[in-house]
PDB file of C-alpha atoms in Angstrom:
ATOM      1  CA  UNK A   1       0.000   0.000   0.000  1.00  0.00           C
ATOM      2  CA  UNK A   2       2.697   2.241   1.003  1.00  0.00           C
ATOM      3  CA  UNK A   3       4.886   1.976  -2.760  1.00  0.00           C
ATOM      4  CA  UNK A   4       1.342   2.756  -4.196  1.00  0.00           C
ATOM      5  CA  UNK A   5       1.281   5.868  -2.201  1.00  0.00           C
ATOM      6  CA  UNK A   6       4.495   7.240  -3.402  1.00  0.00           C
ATOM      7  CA  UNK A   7       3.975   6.261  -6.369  1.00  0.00           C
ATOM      8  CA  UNK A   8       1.118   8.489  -6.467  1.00  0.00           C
ATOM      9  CA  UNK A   9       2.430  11.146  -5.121  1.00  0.00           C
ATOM     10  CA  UNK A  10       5.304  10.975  -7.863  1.00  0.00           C
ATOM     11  CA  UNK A  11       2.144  11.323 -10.314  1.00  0.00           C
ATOM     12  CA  UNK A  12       0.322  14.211  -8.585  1.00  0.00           C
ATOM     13  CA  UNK A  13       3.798  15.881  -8.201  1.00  0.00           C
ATOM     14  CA  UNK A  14       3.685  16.213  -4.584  1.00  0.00           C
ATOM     15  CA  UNK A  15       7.145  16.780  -3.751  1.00  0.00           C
ATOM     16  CA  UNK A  16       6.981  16.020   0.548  1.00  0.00           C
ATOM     17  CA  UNK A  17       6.225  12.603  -0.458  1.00  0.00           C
ATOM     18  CA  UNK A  18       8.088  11.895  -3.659  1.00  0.00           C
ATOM     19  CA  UNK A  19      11.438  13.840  -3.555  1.00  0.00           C
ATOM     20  CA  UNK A  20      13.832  14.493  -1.288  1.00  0.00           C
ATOM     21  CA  UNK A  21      16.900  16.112  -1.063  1.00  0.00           C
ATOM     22  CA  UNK A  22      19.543  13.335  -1.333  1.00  0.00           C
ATOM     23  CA  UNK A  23      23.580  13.947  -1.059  1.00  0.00           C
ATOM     24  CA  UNK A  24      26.668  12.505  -0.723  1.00  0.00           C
ATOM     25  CA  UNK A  25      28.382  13.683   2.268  1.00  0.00           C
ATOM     26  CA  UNK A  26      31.648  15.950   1.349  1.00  0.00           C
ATOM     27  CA  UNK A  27      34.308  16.711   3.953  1.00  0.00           C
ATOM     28  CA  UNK A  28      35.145  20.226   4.108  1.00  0.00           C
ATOM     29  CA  UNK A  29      37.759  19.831   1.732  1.00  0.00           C
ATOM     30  CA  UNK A  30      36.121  18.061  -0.983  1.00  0.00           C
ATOM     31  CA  UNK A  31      34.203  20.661  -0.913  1.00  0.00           C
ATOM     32  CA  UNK A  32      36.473  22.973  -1.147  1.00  0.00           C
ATOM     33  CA  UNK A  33      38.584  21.519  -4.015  1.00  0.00           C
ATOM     34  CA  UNK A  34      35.151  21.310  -5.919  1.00  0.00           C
ATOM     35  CA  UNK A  35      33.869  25.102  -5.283  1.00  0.00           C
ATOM     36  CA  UNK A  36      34.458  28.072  -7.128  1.00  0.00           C
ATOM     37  CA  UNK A  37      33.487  30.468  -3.799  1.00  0.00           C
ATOM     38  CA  UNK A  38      33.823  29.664  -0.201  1.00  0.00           C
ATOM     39  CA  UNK A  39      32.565  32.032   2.162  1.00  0.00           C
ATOM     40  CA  UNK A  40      30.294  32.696   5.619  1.00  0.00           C
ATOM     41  CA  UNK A  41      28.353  35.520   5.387  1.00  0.00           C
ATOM     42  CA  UNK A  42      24.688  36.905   6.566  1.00  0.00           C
ATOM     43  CA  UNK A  43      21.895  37.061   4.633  1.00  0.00           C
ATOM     44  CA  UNK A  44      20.902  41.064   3.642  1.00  0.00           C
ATOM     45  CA  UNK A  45      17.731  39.838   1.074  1.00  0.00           C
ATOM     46  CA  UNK A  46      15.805  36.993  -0.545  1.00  0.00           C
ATOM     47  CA  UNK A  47      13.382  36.554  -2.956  1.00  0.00           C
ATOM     48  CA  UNK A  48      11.895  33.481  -5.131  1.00  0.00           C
ATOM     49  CA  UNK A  49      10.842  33.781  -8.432  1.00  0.00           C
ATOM     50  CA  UNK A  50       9.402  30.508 -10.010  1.00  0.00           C
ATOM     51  CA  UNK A  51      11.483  26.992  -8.854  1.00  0.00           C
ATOM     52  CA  UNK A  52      14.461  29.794  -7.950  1.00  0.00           C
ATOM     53  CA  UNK A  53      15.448  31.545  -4.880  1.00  0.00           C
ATOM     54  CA  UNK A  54      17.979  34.258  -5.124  1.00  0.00           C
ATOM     55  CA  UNK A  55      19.695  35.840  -1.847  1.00  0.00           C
ATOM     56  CA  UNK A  56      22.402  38.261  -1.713  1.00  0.00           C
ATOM     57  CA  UNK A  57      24.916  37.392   1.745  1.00  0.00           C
ATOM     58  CA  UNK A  58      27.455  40.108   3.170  1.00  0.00           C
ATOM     59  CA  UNK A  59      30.143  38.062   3.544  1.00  0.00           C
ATOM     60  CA  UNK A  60      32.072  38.502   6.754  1.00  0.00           C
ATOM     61  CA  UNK A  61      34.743  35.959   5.780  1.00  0.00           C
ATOM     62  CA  UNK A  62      36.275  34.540   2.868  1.00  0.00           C
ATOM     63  CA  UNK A  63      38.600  31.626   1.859  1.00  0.00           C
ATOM     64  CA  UNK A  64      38.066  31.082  -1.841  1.00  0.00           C
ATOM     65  CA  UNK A  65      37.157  33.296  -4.855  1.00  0.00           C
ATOM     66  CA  UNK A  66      35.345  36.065  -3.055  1.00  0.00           C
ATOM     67  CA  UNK A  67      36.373  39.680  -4.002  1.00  0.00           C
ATOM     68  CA  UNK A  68      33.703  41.909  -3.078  1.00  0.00           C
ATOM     69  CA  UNK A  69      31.657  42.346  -0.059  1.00  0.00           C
ATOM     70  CA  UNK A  70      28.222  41.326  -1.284  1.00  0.00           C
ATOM     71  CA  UNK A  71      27.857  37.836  -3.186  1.00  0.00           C
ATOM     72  CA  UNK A  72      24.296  36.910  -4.562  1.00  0.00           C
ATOM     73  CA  UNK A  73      23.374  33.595  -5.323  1.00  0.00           C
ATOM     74  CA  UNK A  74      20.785  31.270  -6.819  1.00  0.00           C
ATOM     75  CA  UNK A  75      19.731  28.057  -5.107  1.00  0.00           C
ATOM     76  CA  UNK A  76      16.578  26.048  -5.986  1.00  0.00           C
ATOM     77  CA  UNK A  77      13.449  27.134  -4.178  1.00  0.00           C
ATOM     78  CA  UNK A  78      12.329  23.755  -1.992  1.00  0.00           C
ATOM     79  CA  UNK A  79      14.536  22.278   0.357  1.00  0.00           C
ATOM     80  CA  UNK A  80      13.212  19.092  -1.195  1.00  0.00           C
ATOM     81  CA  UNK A  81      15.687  19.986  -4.567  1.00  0.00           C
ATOM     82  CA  UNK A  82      18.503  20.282  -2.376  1.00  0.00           C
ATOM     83  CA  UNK A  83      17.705  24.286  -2.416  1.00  0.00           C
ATOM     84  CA  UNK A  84      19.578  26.427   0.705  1.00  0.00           C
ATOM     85  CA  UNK A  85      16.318  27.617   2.740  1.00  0.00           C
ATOM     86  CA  UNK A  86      18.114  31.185   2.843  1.00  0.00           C
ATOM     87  CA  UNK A  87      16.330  33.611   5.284  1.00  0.00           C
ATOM     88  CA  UNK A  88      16.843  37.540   5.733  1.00  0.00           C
ATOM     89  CA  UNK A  89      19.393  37.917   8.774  1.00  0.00           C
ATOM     90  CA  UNK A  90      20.649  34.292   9.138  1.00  0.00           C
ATOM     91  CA  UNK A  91      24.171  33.354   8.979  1.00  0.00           C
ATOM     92  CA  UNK A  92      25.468  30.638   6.149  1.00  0.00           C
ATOM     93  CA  UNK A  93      29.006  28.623   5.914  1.00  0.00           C
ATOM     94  CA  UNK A  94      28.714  28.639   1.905  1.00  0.00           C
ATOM     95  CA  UNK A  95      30.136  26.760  -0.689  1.00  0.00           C
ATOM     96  CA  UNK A  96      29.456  28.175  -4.502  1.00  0.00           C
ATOM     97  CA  UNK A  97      29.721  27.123  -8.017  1.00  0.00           C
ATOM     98  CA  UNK A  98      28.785  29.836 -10.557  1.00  0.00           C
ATOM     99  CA  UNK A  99      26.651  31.822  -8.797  1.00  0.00           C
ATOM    100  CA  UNK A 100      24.557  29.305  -7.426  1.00  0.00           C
ATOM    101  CA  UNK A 101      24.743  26.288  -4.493  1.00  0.00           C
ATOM    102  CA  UNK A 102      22.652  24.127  -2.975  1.00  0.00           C
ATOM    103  CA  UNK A 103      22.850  21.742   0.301  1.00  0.00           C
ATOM    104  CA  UNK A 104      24.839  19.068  -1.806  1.00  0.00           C
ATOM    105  CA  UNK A 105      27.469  21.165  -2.099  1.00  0.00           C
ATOM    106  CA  UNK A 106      28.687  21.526   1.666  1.00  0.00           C
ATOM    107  CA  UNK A 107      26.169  24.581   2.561  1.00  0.00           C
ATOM    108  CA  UNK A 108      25.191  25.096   5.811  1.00  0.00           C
ATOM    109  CA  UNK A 109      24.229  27.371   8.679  1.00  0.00           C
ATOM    110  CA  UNK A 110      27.003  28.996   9.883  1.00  0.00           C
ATOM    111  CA  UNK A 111      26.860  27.345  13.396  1.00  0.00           C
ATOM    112  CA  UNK A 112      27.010  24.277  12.251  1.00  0.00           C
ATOM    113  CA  UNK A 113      30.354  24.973   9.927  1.00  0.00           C
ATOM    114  CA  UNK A 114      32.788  24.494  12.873  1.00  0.00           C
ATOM    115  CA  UNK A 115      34.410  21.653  11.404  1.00  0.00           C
ATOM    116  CA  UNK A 116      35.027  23.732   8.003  1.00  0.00           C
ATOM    117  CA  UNK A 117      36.638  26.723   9.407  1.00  0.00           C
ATOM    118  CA  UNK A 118      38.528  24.560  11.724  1.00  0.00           C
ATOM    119  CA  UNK A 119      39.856  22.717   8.183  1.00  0.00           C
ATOM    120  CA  UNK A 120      40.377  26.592   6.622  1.00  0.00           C
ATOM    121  CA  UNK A 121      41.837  28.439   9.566  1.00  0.00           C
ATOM    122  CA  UNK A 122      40.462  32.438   9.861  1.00  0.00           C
ATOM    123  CA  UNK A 123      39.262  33.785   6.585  1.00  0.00           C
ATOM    124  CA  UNK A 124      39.736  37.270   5.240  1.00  0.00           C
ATOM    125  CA  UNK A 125      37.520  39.880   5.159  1.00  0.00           C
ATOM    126  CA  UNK A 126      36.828  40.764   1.994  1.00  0.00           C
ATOM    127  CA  UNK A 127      37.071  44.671   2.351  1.00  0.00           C
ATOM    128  CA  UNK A 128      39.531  47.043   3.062  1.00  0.00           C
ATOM    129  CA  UNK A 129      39.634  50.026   4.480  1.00  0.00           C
ATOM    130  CA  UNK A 130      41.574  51.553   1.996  1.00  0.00           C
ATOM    131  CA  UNK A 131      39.875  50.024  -0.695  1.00  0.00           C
ATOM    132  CA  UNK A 132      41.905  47.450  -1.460  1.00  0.00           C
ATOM    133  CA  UNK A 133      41.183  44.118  -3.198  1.00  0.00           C
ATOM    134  CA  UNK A 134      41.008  41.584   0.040  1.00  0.00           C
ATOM    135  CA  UNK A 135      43.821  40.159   1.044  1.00  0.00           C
ATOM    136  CA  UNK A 136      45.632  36.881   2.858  1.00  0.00           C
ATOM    137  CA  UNK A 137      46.222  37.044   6.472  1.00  0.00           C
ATOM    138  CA  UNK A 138      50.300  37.098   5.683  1.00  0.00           C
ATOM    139  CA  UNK A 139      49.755  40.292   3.724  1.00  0.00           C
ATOM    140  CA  UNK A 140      47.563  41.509   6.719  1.00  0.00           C
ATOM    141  CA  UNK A 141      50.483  40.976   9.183  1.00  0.00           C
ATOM    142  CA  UNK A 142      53.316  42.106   6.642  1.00  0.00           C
ATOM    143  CA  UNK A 143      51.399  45.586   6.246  1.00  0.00           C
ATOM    144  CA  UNK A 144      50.094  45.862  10.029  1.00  0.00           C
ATOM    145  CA  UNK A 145      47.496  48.278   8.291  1.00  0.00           C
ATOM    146  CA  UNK A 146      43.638  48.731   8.040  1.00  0.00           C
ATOM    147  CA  UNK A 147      41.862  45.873   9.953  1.00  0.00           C
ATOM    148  CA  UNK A 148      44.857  43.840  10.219  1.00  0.00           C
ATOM    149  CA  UNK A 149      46.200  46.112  12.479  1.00  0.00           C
ATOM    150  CA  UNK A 150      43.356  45.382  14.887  1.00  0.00           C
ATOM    151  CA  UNK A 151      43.738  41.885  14.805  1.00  0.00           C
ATOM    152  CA  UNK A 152      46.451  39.363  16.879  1.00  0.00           C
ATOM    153  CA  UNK A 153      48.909  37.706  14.381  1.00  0.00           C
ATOM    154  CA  UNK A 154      50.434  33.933  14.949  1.00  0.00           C
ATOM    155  CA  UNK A 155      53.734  34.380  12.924  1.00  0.00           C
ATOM    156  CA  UNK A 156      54.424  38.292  14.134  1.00  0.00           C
ATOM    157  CA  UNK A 157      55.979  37.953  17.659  1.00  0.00           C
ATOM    158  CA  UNK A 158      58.086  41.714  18.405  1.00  0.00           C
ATOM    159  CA  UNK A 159      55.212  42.648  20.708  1.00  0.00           C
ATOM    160  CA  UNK A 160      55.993  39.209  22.535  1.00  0.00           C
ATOM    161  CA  UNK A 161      59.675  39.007  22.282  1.00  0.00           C
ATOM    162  CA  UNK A 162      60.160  42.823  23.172  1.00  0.00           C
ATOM    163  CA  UNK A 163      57.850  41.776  26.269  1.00  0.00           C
ATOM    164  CA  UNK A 164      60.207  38.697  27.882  1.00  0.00           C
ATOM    165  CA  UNK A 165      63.293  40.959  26.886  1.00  0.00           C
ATOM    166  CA  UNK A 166      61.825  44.250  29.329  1.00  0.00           C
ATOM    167  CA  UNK A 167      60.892  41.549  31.980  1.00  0.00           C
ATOM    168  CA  UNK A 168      64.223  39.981  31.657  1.00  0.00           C
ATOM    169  CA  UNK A 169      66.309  42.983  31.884  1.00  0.00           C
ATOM    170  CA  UNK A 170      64.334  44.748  35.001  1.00  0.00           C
ATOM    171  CA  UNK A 171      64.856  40.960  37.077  1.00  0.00           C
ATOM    172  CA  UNK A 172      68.964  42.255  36.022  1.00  0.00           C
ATOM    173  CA  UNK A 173      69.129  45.056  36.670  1.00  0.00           C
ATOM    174  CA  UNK A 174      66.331  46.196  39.623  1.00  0.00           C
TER     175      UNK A 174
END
């Protein structure tokens, strides 16, 4: 009875019980290799037009192929075609191809993403003050300008080493 009943569904086109979205898990960096775009960013507007929802995310970090600080993006409209259910003011761990993605491709609310960005290490922010393409975190720490400047650095130690060498020389010479 049951196969009859999806199989009828199939025919009336009723996607909750005919289709479902249906993936092969990626590790973060299979998903990376395969993406064009990866990215976290917040969710500024949505819309759906026909089987398509479009959003356009601020991105607040970036690890691959994003230059600007908006990024808009196409994903199918039902969650049942694998589509990302993007919402105004929600946060997103993306992974792009083209301008589109979808949940098969590694996308997923940002709080759940702490496996990827523990893969990826910090991002950049894809802005500068200056108006400067983005850049890596070693340029960051090599110009100690803009943002970087605000931010701690693991491969700059003076602040550290100029620290132990004031401590040292005042247990010397009191």
């Amino acid at each position: 009875m049951r196969t009859c009943l999806v199989a009828l569904a199939a025919i009336l086109g009723l996607p909750a019980l005919a289709a479902a979205c249906s993936c092969n898990e990626m590790t973060p960096q299979e998903a990376f290799a395969n993406a064009e775009a990866v990215f976290e960013g917040r969710v500024v507007t949505t819309s759906v037009n026909g089987g398509v929802r479009t959003a356009r995310l601020r991105v607040t970090q970036a690890w691959k192929g994003v230059q600007t600080e908006e990024v808009t993006l196409t994903t199918p409209a039902e969650e049942s075609l694998c589509g990302v259910p993007f919402v105004e003011g929600s946060h997103w761990f993306v992974y792009a191809g083209g301008s589109g993605t979808d949940l098969c491709q590694r996308t997923r609310v940002a709080d759940d993403a702490s496996e990827d960005r523990a893969s990826f290490g910090a991002g950049v922010t894809p802005v500068d003050p200056n108006g400067d393409a983005p850049r890596t975190p070693e340029d960051r720490n090599a110009s100690r300008g803009g943002c970087a400047s605000c931010s701690a650095s693991a491969t700059n130690h003076d602040g550290l080493i100029l620290a132990l060498l004031l401590v040292s020389f005042r247990r010397r010479y009191p």
